[in-house]
Amino acid sequence: MSSHEHPLGISFEFFPPNTDAGRDKLIHVRDELAARKPRFFSVTYGAGGSTQARTREVVRAVGESGITTAPHLSCIGSEKAQLRDLLAQYREEGVDSLVALRGDMPSGMGSIGELRYANELVEFIRTETGDHFDIAVAAYPESHPQAPNLDKDVENFARKMKAGANMAITQYFFTADAYFNFVDKARALGVEQPIIPGIMPITNYTKLARFSDACGAEIPRWIRKQLESYGDDSEAIAAFGTDVVSRLCQRLLDGGAPGLHFYTLNQAAPVLKVVDNLTD
Ligand code: FAD
């Protein structure tokens, strides 16, 4: 770790904004978060190329901070030639880290593409570009929604790590033991690379509940009940959310998690409140 890096090994994820105002705001958020010396930033990508151009643009803008900035890249719905071009463009632009994903098929889109799973994408990137890129992949402590069970999903996860990924970032979760259990299972299958917990701040109950249903992340009943009781009181939700998420992060770090990756949703304050509560 460089002496300039935050001691807890934090990283921050953004999505490409749709509007000029959103882009301007993101630059401020980037600067606030860059001041905490993260290991890296990452920028999400819409499967099927829907945000491909915007992801590249935002990677450039975020990368001007001087912090390593990793584009997410998904393979579903893409042909190898398109992926090859995109990898070449990223190399030319000085990008040396990627988050490699299968992605989800947007509704109404036709062909699945030439690569079916993330392990095939990781293999493809290694074949095409050798060791140029540091590659992160996704992990699901509560199991990917399409997997028949957790053990099968961990086997598939181990396959993509062995295809040449350098590390993994998890889907968010609110139960620390789900993470430790997943890490134990992955280690038992010979996975040695770091598995970084993905952390979602709690700021808006309705959105969080909708999103969690879609991606298969469980909000424990006691958290759900407490958040429901606050109704529209956004201050109470934020205070409770900061407390719950800070305690989760501290438990993860105390239990050996090798860093924390924050889903910022392009907002600095909720994440910084958590980061400032944590100790080495
Ligand atoms: P895979 O690892 O390919 O797994 C998908 C499913 O297939 C799993 O059920 C797995 O068990 C199974 N599987 C895997 N390999 C095999 C195999 N060889 N044979 C049979 N079954 C297999 N989505 C976006 O669209 N854009 C983003 O920027 C984005 N960023 C993300 C970042 C993180 C950290 C995470 C956790 C998720 C992100 N996602 C993103 C969501 C992700 O694209 C979806 O969860 C998608 O459904 C799965 O992608 P994956 O790379 O995990 O797929």
PDB file of C-alpha atoms in Angstrom, residues 20-128:
ATOM      1  CA  ASP A  20     -24.889  18.128 -17.415  1.00  0.00           C
ATOM      2  CA  ALA A  21     -25.876  19.071 -13.869  1.00  0.00           C
ATOM      3  CA  GLY A  22     -25.215  15.487 -12.773  1.00  0.00           C
ATOM      4  CA  ARG A  23     -21.795  15.560 -14.419  1.00  0.00           C
ATOM      5  CA  ASP A  24     -20.872  18.851 -12.726  1.00  0.00           C
ATOM      6  CA  LYS A  25     -21.991  17.504  -9.374  1.00  0.00           C
ATOM      7  CA  LEU A  26     -19.956  14.334  -9.867  1.00  0.00           C
ATOM      8  CA  ILE A  27     -16.759  16.366 -10.260  1.00  0.00           C
ATOM      9  CA  HIS A  28     -17.342  17.894  -6.803  1.00  0.00           C
ATOM     10  CA  VAL A  29     -18.131  14.490  -5.327  1.00  0.00           C
ATOM     11  CA  ARG A  30     -14.993  13.072  -6.963  1.00  0.00           C
ATOM     12  CA  ASP A  31     -12.864  15.803  -5.365  1.00  0.00           C
ATOM     13  CA  GLU A  32     -14.377  15.331  -1.916  1.00  0.00           C
ATOM     14  CA  LEU A  33     -13.764  11.595  -2.087  1.00  0.00           C
ATOM     15  CA  ALA A  34     -10.313  11.889  -3.720  1.00  0.00           C
ATOM     16  CA  ALA A  35      -9.212  13.851  -0.631  1.00  0.00           C
ATOM     17  CA  ARG A  36      -9.649  10.610   1.375  1.00  0.00           C
ATOM     18  CA  LYS A  37      -6.958   8.922  -0.756  1.00  0.00           C
ATOM     19  CA  PRO A  38      -8.909   5.923  -2.056  1.00  0.00           C
ATOM     20  CA  ARG A  39      -7.163   2.989  -3.739  1.00  0.00           C
ATOM     21  CA  PHE A  40      -9.307   3.520  -6.803  1.00  0.00           C
ATOM     22  CA  PHE A  41     -12.555   4.807  -8.260  1.00  0.00           C
ATOM     23  CA  SER A  42     -14.786   2.727 -10.532  1.00  0.00           C
ATOM     24  CA  VAL A  43     -17.504   3.682 -13.019  1.00  0.00           C
ATOM     25  CA  THR A  44     -20.433   1.402 -13.887  1.00  0.00           C
ATOM     26  CA  TYR A  45     -21.477   0.373 -17.379  1.00  0.00           C
ATOM     27  CA  GLY A  46     -24.849  -0.479 -18.885  1.00  0.00           C
ATOM     28  CA  ALA A  47     -24.933  -3.975 -20.381  1.00  0.00           C
ATOM     29  CA  GLY A  48     -25.470  -3.950 -24.116  1.00  0.00           C
ATOM     30  CA  GLY A  49     -23.535  -0.726 -24.578  1.00  0.00           C
ATOM     31  CA  SER A  50     -26.288   1.644 -23.399  1.00  0.00           C
ATOM     32  CA  THR A  51     -23.871   3.713 -21.347  1.00  0.00           C
ATOM     33  CA  GLN A  52     -20.643   2.690 -23.044  1.00  0.00           C
ATOM     34  CA  ALA A  53     -19.803   6.178 -24.332  1.00  0.00           C
ATOM     35  CA  ARG A  54     -20.830   7.818 -21.061  1.00  0.00           C
ATOM     36  CA  THR A  55     -18.770   5.358 -19.035  1.00  0.00           C
ATOM     37  CA  ARG A  56     -15.671   6.255 -21.060  1.00  0.00           C
ATOM     38  CA  GLU A  57     -16.354   9.962 -20.712  1.00  0.00           C
ATOM     39  CA  VAL A  58     -16.851   9.687 -16.939  1.00  0.00           C
ATOM     40  CA  VAL A  59     -13.749   7.472 -16.550  1.00  0.00           C
ATOM     41  CA  ARG A  60     -11.748  10.240 -18.214  1.00  0.00           C
ATOM     42  CA  ALA A  61     -13.274  12.976 -16.036  1.00  0.00           C
ATOM     43  CA  VAL A  62     -12.935  11.015 -12.798  1.00  0.00           C
ATOM     44  CA  GLY A  63      -9.394   9.907 -13.740  1.00  0.00           C
ATOM     45  CA  GLU A  64      -8.304  13.569 -13.933  1.00  0.00           C
ATOM     46  CA  SER A  65      -8.231  13.407 -10.139  1.00  0.00           C
ATOM     47  CA  GLY A  66      -5.027  11.355 -10.452  1.00  0.00           C
ATOM     48  CA  ILE A  67      -6.693   8.395  -8.687  1.00  0.00           C
ATOM     49  CA  THR A  68      -6.692   5.065 -10.602  1.00  0.00           C
ATOM     50  CA  THR A  69     -10.114   4.805 -12.249  1.00  0.00           C
ATOM     51  CA  ALA A  70     -11.498   1.454 -13.359  1.00  0.00           C
ATOM     52  CA  PRO A  71     -14.293   1.202 -15.926  1.00  0.00           C
ATOM     53  CA  HIS A  72     -16.790  -1.622 -15.439  1.00  0.00           C
ATOM     54  CA  LEU A  73     -17.079  -3.713 -18.587  1.00  0.00           C
ATOM     55  CA  SER A  74     -19.763  -6.291 -19.288  1.00  0.00           C
ATOM     56  CA  CYS A  75     -19.792  -8.927 -22.016  1.00  0.00           C
ATOM     57  CA  ILE A  76     -23.456  -9.880 -22.406  1.00  0.00           C
ATOM     58  CA  GLY A  77     -24.858  -8.754 -25.746  1.00  0.00           C
ATOM     59  CA  SER A  78     -21.388  -7.888 -27.121  1.00  0.00           C
ATOM     60  CA  GLU A  79     -19.297  -9.467 -29.847  1.00  0.00           C
ATOM     61  CA  LYS A  80     -15.595 -10.153 -29.296  1.00  0.00           C
ATOM     62  CA  ALA A  81     -14.645  -7.545 -31.897  1.00  0.00           C
ATOM     63  CA  GLN A  82     -16.482  -4.809 -29.970  1.00  0.00           C
ATOM     64  CA  LEU A  83     -14.846  -5.827 -26.701  1.00  0.00           C
ATOM     65  CA  ARG A  84     -11.432  -5.933 -28.395  1.00  0.00           C
ATOM     66  CA  ASP A  85     -11.944  -2.352 -29.659  1.00  0.00           C
ATOM     67  CA  LEU A  86     -13.045  -1.128 -26.272  1.00  0.00           C
ATOM     68  CA  LEU A  87     -10.033  -2.745 -24.549  1.00  0.00           C
ATOM     69  CA  ALA A  88      -7.731  -1.103 -27.111  1.00  0.00           C
ATOM     70  CA  GLN A  89      -9.356   2.292 -26.531  1.00  0.00           C
ATOM     71  CA  TYR A  90      -8.982   1.975 -22.789  1.00  0.00           C
ATOM     72  CA  ARG A  91      -5.318   1.033 -23.152  1.00  0.00           C
ATOM     73  CA  GLU A  92      -4.709   4.064 -25.356  1.00  0.00           C
ATOM     74  CA  GLU A  93      -6.388   6.260 -22.770  1.00  0.00           C
ATOM     75  CA  GLY A  94      -4.059   4.964 -20.058  1.00  0.00           C
ATOM     76  CA  VAL A  95      -6.625   2.807 -18.239  1.00  0.00           C
ATOM     77  CA  ASP A  96      -5.009  -0.152 -16.480  1.00  0.00           C
ATOM     78  CA  SER A  97      -7.797  -1.475 -14.204  1.00  0.00           C
ATOM     79  CA  LEU A  98     -11.180  -2.964 -15.085  1.00  0.00           C
ATOM     80  CA  VAL A  99     -14.192  -4.457 -13.319  1.00  0.00           C
ATOM     81  CA  ALA A 100     -15.168  -7.391 -15.575  1.00  0.00           C
ATOM     82  CA  LEU A 101     -18.804  -8.534 -15.516  1.00  0.00           C
ATOM     83  CA  ARG A 102     -21.233 -10.626 -17.434  1.00  0.00           C
ATOM     84  CA  GLY A 103     -23.965  -8.007 -16.962  1.00  0.00           C
ATOM     85  CA  ASP A 104     -27.689  -8.489 -17.434  1.00  0.00           C
ATOM     86  CA  MET A 105     -29.490  -8.578 -20.747  1.00  0.00           C
ATOM     87  CA  PRO A 106     -31.531  -5.378 -21.221  1.00  0.00           C
ATOM     88  CA  SER A 107     -35.165  -6.246 -22.037  1.00  0.00           C
ATOM     89  CA  GLY A 108     -35.888  -6.321 -25.745  1.00  0.00           C
ATOM     90  CA  MET A 109     -32.281  -7.007 -26.717  1.00  0.00           C
ATOM     91  CA  GLY A 110     -31.619  -9.877 -29.083  1.00  0.00           C
ATOM     92  CA  SER A 111     -28.404 -11.845 -29.039  1.00  0.00           C
ATOM     93  CA  ILE A 112     -26.545 -12.830 -25.863  1.00  0.00           C
ATOM     94  CA  GLY A 113     -23.216 -12.252 -27.576  1.00  0.00           C
ATOM     95  CA  GLU A 114     -20.119 -14.411 -27.873  1.00  0.00           C
ATOM     96  CA  LEU A 115     -19.142 -14.631 -24.198  1.00  0.00           C
ATOM     97  CA  ARG A 116     -21.705 -16.155 -21.865  1.00  0.00           C
ATOM     98  CA  TYR A 117     -20.216 -15.710 -18.402  1.00  0.00           C
ATOM     99  CA  ALA A 118     -17.757 -13.437 -16.626  1.00  0.00           C
ATOM    100  CA  ASN A 119     -15.098 -16.201 -16.481  1.00  0.00           C
ATOM    101  CA  GLU A 120     -15.083 -16.184 -20.300  1.00  0.00           C
ATOM    102  CA  LEU A 121     -14.678 -12.391 -20.301  1.00  0.00           C
ATOM    103  CA  VAL A 122     -11.732 -12.574 -17.880  1.00  0.00           C
ATOM    104  CA  GLU A 123     -10.100 -15.253 -20.084  1.00  0.00           C
ATOM    105  CA  PHE A 124     -10.721 -13.119 -23.155  1.00  0.00           C
ATOM    106  CA  ILE A 125      -9.152 -10.019 -21.562  1.00  0.00           C
ATOM    107  CA  ARG A 126      -6.090 -12.037 -20.484  1.00  0.00           C
ATOM    108  CA  THR A 127      -5.722 -13.605 -23.949  1.00  0.00           C
ATOM    109  CA  GLU A 128      -6.052 -10.255 -25.692  1.00  0.00           C
TER     110      GLU A 128
END
